[in-house]
PDB file of C-alpha atoms and ligand atoms in Angstrom:
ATOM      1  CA  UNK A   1     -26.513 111.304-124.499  1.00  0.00           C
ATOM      2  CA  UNK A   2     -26.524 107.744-125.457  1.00  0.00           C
ATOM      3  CA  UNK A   3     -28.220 104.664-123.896  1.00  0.00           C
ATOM      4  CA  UNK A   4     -30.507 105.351-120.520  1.00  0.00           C
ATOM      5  CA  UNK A   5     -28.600 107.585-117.710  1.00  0.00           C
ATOM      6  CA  UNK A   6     -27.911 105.655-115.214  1.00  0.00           C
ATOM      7  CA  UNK A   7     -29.745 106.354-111.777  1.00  0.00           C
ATOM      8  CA  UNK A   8     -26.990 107.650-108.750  1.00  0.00           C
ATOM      9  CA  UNK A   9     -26.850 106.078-105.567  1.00  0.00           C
ATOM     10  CA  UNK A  10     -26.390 109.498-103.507  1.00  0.00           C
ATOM     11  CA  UNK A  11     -28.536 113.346-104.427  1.00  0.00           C
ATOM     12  CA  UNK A  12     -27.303 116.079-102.053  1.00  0.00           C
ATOM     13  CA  UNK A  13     -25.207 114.077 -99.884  1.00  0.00           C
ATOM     14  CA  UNK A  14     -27.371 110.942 -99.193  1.00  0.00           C
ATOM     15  CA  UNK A  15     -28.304 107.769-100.015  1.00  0.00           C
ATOM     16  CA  UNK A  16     -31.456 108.445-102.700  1.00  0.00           C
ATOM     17  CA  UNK A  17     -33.201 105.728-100.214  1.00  0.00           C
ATOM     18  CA  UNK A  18     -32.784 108.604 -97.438  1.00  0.00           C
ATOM     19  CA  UNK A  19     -34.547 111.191 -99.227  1.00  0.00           C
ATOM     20  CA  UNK A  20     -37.434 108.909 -99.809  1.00  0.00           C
ATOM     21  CA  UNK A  21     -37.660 107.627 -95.878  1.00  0.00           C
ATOM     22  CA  UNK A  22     -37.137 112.125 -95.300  1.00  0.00           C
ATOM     23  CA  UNK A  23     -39.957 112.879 -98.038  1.00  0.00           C
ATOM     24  CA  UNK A  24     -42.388 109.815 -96.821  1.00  0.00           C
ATOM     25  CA  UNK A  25     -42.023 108.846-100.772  1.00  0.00           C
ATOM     26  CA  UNK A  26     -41.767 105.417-101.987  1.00  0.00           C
ATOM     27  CA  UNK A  27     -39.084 105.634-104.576  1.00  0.00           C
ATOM     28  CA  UNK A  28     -36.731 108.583-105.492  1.00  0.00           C
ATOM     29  CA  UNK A  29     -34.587 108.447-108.473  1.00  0.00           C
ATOM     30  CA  UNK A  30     -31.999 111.128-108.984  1.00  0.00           C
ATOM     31  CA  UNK A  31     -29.387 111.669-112.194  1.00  0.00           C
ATOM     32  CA  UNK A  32     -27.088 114.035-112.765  1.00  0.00           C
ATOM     33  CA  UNK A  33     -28.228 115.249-116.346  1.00  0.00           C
ATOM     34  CA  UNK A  34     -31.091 113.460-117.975  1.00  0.00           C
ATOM     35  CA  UNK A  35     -33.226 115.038-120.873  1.00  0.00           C
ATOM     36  CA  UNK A  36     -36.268 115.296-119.066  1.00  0.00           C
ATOM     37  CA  UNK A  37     -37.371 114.444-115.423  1.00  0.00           C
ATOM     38  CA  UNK A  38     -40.722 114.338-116.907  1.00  0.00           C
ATOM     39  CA  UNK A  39     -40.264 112.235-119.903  1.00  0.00           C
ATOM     40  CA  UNK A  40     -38.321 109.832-117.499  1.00  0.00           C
ATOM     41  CA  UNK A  41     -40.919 109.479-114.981  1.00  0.00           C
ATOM     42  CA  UNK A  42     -43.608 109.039-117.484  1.00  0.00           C
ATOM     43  CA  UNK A  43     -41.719 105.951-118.857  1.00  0.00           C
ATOM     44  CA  UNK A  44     -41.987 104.689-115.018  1.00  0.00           C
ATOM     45  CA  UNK A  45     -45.555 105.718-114.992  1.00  0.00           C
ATOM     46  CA  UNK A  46     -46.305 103.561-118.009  1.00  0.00           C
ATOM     47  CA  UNK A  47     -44.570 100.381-116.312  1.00  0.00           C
ATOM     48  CA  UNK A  48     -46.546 100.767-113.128  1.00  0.00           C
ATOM     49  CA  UNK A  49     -44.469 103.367-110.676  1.00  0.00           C
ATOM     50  CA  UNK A  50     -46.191 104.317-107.816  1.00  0.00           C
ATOM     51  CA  UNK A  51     -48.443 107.334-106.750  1.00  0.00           C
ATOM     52  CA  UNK A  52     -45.944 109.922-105.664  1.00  0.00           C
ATOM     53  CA  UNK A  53     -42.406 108.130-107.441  1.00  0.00           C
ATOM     54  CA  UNK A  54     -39.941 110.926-107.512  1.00  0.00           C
ATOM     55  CA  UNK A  55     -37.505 111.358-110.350  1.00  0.00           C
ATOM     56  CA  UNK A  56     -34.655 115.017-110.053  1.00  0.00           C
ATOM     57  CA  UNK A  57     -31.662 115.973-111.933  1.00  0.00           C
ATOM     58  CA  UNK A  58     -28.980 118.246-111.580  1.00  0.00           C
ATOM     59  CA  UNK A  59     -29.608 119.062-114.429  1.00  0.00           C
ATOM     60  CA  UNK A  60     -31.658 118.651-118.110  1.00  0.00           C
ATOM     61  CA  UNK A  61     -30.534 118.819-121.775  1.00  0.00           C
ATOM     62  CA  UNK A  62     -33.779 118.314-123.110  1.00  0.00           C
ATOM     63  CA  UNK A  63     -35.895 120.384-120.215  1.00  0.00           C
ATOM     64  CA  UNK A  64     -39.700 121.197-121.369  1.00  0.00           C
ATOM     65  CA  UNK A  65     -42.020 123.889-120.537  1.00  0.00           C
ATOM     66  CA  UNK A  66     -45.966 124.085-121.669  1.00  0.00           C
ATOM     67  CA  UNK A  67     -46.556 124.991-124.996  1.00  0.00           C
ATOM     68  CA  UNK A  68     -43.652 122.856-126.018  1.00  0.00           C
ATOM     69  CA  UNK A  69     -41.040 125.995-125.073  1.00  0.00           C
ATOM     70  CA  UNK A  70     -37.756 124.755-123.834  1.00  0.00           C
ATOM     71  CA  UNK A  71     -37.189 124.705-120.122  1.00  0.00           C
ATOM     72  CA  UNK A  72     -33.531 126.125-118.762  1.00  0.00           C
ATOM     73  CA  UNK A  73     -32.346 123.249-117.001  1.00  0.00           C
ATOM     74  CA  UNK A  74     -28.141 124.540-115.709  1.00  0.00           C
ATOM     75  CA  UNK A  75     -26.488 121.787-113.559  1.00  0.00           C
ATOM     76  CA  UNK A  76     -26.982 122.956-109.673  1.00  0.00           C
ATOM     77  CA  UNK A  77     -29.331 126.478-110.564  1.00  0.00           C
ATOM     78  CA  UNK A  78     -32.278 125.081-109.560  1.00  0.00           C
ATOM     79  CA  UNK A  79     -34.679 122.101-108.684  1.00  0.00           C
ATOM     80  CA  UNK A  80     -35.806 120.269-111.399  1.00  0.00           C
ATOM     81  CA  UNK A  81     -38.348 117.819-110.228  1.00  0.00           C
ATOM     82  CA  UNK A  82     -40.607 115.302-111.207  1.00  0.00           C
ATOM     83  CA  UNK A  83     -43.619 113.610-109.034  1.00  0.00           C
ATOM     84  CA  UNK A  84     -46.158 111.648-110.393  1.00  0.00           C
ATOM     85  CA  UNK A  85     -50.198 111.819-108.917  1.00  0.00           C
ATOM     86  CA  UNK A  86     -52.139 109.189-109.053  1.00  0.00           C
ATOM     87  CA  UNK A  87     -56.173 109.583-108.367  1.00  0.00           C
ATOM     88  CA  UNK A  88     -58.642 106.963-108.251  1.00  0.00           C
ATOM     89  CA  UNK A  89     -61.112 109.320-110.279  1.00  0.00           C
ATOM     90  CA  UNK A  90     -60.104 111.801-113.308  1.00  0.00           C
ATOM     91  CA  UNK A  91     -59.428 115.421-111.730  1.00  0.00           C
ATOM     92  CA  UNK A  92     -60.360 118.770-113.655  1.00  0.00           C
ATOM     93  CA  UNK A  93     -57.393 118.804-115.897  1.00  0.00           C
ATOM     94  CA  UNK A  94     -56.516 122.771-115.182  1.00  0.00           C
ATOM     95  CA  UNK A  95     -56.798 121.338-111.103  1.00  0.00           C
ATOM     96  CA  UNK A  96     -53.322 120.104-110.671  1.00  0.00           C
ATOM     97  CA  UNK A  97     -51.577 122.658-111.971  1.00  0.00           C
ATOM     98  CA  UNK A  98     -53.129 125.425-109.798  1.00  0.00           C
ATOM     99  CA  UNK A  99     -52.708 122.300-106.478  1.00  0.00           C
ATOM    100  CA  UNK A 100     -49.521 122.339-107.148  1.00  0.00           C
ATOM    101  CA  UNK A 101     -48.895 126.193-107.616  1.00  0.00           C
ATOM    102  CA  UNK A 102     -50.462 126.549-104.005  1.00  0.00           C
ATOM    103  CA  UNK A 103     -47.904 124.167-102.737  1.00  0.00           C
ATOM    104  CA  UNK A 104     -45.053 125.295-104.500  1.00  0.00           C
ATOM    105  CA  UNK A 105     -45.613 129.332-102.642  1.00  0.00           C
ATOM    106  CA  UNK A 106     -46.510 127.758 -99.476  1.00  0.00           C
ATOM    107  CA  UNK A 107     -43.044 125.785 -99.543  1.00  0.00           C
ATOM    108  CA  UNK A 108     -41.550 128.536-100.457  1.00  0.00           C
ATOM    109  CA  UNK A 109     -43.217 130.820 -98.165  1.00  0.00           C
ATOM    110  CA  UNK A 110     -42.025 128.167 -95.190  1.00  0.00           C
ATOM    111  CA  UNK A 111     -38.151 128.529 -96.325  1.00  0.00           C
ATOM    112  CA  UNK A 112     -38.372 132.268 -97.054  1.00  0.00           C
ATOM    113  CA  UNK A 113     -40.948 134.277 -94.990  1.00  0.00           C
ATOM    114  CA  UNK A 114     -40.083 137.410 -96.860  1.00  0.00           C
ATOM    115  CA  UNK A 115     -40.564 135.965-100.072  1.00  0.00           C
ATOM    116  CA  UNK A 116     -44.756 137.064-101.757  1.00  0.00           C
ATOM    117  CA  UNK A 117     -44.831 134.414-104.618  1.00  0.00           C
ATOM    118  CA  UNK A 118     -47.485 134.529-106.796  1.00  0.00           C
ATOM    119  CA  UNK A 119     -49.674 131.910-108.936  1.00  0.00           C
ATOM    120  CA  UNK A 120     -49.610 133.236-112.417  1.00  0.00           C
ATOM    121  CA  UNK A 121     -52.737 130.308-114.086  1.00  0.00           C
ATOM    122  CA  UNK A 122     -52.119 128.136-115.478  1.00  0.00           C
ATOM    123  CA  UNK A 123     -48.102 126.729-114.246  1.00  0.00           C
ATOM    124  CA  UNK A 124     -46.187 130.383-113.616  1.00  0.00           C
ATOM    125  CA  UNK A 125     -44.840 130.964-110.027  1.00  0.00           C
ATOM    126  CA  UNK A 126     -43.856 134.371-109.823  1.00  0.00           C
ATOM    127  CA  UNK A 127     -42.214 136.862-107.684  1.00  0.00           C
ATOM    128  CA  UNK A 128     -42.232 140.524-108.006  1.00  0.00           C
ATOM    129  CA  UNK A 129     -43.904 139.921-111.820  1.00  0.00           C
ATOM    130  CA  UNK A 130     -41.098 137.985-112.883  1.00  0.00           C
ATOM    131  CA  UNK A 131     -40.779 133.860-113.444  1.00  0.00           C
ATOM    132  CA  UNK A 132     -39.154 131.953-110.530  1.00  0.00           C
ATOM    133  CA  UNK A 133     -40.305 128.885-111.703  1.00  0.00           C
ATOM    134  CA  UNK A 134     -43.025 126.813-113.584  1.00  0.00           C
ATOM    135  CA  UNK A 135     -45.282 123.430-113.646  1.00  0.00           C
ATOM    136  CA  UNK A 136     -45.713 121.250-116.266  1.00  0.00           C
ATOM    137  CA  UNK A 137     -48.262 118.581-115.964  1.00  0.00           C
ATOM    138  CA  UNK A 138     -48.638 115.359-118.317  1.00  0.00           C
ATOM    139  CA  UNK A 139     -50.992 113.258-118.454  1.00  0.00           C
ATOM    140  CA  UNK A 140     -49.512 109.779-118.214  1.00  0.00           C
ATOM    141  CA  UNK A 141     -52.236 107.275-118.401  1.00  0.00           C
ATOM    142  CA  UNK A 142     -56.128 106.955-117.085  1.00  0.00           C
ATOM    143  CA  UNK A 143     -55.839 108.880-113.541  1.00  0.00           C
ATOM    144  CA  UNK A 144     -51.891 109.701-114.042  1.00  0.00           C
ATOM    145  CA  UNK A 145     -50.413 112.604-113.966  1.00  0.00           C
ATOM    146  CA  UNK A 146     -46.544 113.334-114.313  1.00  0.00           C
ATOM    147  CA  UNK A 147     -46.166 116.899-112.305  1.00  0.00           C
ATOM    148  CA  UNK A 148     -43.115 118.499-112.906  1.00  0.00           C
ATOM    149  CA  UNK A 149     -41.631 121.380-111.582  1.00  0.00           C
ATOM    150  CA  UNK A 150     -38.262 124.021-112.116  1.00  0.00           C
ATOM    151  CA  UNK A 151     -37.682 126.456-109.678  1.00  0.00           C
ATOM    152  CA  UNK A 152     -34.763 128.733-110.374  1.00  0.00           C
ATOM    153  CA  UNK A 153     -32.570 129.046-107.190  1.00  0.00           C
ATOM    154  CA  UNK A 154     -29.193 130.359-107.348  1.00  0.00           C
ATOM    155  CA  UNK A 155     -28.911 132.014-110.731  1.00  0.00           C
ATOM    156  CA  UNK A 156     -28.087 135.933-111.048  1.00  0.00           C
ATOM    157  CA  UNK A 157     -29.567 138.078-114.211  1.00  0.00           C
ATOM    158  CA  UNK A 158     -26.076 137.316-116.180  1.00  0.00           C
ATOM    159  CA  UNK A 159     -26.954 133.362-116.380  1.00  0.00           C
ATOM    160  CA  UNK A 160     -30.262 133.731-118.097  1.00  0.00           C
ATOM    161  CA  UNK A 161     -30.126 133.705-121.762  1.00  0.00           C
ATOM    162  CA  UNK A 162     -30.657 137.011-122.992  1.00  0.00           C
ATOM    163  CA  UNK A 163     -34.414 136.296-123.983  1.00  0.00           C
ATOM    164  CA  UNK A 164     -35.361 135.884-120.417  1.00  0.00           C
ATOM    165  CA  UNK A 165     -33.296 138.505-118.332  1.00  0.00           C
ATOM    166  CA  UNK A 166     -35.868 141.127-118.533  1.00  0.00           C
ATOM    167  CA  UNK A 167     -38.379 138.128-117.445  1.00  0.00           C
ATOM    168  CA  UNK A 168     -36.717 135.787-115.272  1.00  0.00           C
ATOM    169  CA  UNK A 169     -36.090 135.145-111.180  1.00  0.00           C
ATOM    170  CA  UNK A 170     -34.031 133.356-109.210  1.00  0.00           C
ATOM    171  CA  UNK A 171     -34.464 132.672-105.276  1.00  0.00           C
ATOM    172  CA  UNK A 172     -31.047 134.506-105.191  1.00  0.00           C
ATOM    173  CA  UNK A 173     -32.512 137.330-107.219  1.00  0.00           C
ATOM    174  CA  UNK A 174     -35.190 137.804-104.516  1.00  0.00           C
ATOM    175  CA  UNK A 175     -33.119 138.018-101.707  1.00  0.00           C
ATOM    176  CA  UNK A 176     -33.313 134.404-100.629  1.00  0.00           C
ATOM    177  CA  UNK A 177     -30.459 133.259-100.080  1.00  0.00           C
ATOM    178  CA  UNK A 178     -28.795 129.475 -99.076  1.00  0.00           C
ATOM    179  CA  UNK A 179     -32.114 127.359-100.112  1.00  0.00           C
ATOM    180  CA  UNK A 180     -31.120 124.168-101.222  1.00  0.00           C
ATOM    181  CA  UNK A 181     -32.405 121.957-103.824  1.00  0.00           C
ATOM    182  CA  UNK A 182     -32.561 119.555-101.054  1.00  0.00           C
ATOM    183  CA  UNK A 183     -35.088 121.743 -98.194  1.00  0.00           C
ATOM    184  CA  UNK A 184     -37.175 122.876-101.160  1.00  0.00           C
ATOM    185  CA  UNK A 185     -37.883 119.701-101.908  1.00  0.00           C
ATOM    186  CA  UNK A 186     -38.884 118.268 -98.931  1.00  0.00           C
ATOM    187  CA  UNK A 187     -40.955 121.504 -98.004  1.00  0.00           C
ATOM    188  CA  UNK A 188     -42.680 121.124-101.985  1.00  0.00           C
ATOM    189  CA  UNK A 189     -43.480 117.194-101.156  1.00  0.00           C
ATOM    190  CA  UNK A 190     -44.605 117.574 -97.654  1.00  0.00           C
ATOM    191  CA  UNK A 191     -46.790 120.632 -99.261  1.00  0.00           C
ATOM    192  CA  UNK A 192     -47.970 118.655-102.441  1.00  0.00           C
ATOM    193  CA  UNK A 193     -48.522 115.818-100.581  1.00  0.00           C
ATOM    194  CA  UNK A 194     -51.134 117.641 -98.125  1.00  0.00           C
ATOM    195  CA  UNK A 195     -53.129 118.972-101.564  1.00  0.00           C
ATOM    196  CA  UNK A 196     -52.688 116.656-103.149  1.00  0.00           C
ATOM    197  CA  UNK A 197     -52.414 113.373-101.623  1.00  0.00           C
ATOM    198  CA  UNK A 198     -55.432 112.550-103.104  1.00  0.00           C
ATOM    199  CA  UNK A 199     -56.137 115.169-105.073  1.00  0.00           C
ATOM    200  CA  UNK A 200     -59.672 117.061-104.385  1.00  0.00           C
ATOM    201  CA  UNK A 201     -62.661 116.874-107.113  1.00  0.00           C
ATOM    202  CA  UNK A 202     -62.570 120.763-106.702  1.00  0.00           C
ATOM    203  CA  UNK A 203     -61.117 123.657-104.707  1.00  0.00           C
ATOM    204  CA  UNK A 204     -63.132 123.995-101.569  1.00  0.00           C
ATOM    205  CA  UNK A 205     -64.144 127.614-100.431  1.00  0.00           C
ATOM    206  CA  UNK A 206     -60.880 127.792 -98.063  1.00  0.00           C
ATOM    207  CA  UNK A 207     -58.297 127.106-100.592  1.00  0.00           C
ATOM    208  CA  UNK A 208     -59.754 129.143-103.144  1.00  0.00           C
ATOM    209  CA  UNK A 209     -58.995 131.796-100.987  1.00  0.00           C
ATOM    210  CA  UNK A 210     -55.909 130.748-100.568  1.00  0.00           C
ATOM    211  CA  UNK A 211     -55.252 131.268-104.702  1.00  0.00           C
ATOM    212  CA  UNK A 212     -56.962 134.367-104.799  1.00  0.00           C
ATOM    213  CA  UNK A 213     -54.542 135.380-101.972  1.00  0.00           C
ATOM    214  CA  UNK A 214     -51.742 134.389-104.005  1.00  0.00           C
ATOM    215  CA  UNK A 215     -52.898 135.222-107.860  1.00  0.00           C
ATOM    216  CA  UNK A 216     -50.979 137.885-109.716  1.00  0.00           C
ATOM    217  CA  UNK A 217     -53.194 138.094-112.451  1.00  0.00           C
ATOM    218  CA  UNK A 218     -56.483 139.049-110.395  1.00  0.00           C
ATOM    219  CA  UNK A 219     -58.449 142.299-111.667  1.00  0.00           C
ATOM    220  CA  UNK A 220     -55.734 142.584-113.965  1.00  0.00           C
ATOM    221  CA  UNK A 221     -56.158 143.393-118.256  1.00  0.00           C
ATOM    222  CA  UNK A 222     -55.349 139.581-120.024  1.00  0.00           C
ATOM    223  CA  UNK A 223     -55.519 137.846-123.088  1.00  0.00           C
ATOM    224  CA  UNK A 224     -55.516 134.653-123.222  1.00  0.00           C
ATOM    225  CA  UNK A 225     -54.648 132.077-125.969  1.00  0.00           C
ATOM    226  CA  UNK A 226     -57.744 130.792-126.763  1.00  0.00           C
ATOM    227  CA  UNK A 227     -58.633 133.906-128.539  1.00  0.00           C
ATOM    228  CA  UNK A 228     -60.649 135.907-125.357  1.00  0.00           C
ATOM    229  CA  UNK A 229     -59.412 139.577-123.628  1.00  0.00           C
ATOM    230  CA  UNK A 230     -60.902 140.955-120.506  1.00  0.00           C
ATOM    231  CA  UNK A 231     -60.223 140.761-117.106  1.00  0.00           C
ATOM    232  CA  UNK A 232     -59.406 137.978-114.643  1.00  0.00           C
ATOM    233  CA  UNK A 233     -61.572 137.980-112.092  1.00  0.00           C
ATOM    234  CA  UNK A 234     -59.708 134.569-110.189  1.00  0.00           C
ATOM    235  CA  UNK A 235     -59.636 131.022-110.303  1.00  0.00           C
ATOM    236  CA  UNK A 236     -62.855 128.873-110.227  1.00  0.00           C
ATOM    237  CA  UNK A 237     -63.213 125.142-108.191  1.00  0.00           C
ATOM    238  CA  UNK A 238     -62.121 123.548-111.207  1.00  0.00           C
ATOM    239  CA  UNK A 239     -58.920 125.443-111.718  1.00  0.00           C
ATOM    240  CA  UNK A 240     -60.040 127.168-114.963  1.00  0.00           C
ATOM    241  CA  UNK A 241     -59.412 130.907-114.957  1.00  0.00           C
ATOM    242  CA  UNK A 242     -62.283 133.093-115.025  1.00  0.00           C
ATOM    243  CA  UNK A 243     -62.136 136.046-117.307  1.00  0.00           C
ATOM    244  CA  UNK A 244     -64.652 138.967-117.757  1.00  0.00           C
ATOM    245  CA  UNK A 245     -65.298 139.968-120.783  1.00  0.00           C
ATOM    246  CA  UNK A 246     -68.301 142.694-122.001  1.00  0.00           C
ATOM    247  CA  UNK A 247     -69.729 141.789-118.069  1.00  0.00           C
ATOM    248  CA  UNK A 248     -70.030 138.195-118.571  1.00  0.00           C
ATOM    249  CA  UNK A 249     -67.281 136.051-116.979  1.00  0.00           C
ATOM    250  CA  UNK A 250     -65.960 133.277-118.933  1.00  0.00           C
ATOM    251  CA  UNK A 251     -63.926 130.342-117.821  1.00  0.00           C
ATOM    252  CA  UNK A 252     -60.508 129.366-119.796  1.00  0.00           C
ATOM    253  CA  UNK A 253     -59.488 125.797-119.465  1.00  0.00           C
ATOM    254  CA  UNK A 254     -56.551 125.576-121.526  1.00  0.00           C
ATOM    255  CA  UNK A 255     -53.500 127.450-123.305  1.00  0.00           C
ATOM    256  CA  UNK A 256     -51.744 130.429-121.668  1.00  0.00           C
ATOM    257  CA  UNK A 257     -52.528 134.079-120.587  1.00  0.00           C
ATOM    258  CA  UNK A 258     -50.646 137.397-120.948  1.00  0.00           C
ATOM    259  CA  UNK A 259     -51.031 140.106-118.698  1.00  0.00           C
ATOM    260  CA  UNK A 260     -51.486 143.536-120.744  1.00  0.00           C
ATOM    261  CA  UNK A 261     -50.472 146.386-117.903  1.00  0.00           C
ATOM    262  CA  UNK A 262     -46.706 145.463-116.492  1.00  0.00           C
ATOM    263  CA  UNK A 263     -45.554 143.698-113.109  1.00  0.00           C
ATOM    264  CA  UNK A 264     -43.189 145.006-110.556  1.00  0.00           C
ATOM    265  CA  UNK A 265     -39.586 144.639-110.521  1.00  0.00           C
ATOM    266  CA  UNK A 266     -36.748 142.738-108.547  1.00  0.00           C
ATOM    267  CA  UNK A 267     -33.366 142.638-107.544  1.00  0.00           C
ATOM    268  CA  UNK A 268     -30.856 142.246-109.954  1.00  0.00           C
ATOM    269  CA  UNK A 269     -27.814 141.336-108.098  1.00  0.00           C
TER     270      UNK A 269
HETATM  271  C1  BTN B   1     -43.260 126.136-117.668  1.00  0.00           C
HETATM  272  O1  BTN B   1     -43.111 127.128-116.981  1.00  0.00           O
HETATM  273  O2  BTN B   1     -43.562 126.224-118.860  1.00  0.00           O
HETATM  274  C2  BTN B   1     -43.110 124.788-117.025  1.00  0.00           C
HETATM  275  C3  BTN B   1     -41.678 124.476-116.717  1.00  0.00           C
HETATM  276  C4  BTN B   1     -41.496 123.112-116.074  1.00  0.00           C
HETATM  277  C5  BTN B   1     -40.046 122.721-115.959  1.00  0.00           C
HETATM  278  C6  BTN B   1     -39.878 121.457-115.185  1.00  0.00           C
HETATM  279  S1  BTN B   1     -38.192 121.141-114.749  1.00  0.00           S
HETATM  280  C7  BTN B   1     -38.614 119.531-114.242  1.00  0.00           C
HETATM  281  C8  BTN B   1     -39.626 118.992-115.220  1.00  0.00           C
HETATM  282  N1  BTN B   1     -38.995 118.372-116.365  1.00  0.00           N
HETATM  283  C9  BTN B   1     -39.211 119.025-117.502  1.00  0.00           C
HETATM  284  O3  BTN B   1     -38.775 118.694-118.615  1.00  0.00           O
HETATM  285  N2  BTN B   1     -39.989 120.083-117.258  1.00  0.00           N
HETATM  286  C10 BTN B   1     -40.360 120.181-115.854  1.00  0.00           C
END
């Protein structure tokens, strides 16, 4: 692409100024294809953008995932989003991620009652042990942090790349059908907003439960990057998983997990 994309006027049928007034946002940018919603809104970020500035595309060339793995991005599949979280005091790092898992299966728990997504620590929402979507979160400054998210929504196995058919999930593929970009995000604000809007110092006792309700990794075999293999035993206050290993439990902070016994399967279409 060359030069900046240029911000539309209309996302989904409205004015962009719409969405924001819908969302109780202050400022929504949306583009048809952009590199990165997350690179974008950290350029806002770094000229001053407000606490909970929205950036989407239809879709990304450039789309990231953690670990610097390339994110999927097809024009209309799914909702590629970008809100930025601003807190007056520095939160646990692995926090947001897991804040904004909780919010992401309660939204789409709201548009799909059927629907059991799971939080797979640290950014993995799953259904049915395969990827639906993930979170990537950036710090973007002292008390800034760029949260974006990709769900997949209307793809069938056949538009995954071959890599990621055996591993991937759609809305579609679940058996949700006619979500749009535009519901899911409203229901992901209004839910991201209420966790994190500001976000907490720590998970109180209630919403911890509410992970360890939702966490598909829980009593299960892992290993995780950082070198450790036992079993997760849940997700402390701070976010950090806690793994068991030789009877003590240990907390991992960073990098990602693998589960070593399989998940369960879903529709294929
Ligand atoms: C992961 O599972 O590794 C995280 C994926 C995050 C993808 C989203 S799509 C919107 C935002 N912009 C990006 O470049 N990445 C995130």
């Amino acid at each position: 692409m060359s030069g900046a994309p240029e911000a539309l006027d209309r996302w989904e049928g409205r004015p962009v100024e719409e969405w924001a007034r819908r969302w109780g946002v202050p400022h929504v940018e949306a583009y048809d294809v952009i590199p990165s919603t997350n690179d974008h809104l950290r350029v806002l970020a770094e000229s001053g953008a407000a606490h909970f500035t929205v950036v989407t595309a239809d879709s990304q060339t450039a789309g990231k995932g953690r670990g610097g793995k390339r994110w999927e991005s097809p024009s209309g599949m799914g909702l590629w989003m970008s809100f930025l979280v601003r807190s007056e005091s520095e939160v646990p790092p692995a926090l947001v991620p897991v804040l904004v898992g909780l919010a992401v299966t309660r939204a789409l728990e709201r548009l799909c009652p059927s629907l059991r997504p799971g939080i797979k620590w640290p950014n993995d929402i799953e259904v049915e042990g395969r990827k639906l979507g993930g979170i990537l979160c950036e710090r973007a400054g002292p008390g800034a942090v760029v949260v974006g998210v990709g769900l997949n929504l209307h793809q069938g196995i056949e538009d995954f790349d071959p890599g990621l058919k055996e591993r991937a999930a759609s809305m579609e593929m679940a058996g949700c059908r006619g979500v749009s970009r535009s519901k899911l995000a409203g229901e992901l604000l209004s839910a991201a907003r209420a966790l994190v809007d500001p976000p907490p110092a720590l998970l109180d006792e209630r919403l911890r439960q509410e992970v360890r309700d939702r966490d598909s990794l829980i009593g299960r075999a892992v290993r995780a990057e950082v070198g450790i293999a036992g079993r997760a035993m849940g997700i402390a206050a701070d976010g950090a998983l806690l793994v068991e290993v030789e009877g003590r439990v240990q907390k991992v902070r960073a990098g990602g997990v693998s589960a070593l016994e399989s998940g369960g399967s879903v529709r294929t279409r």
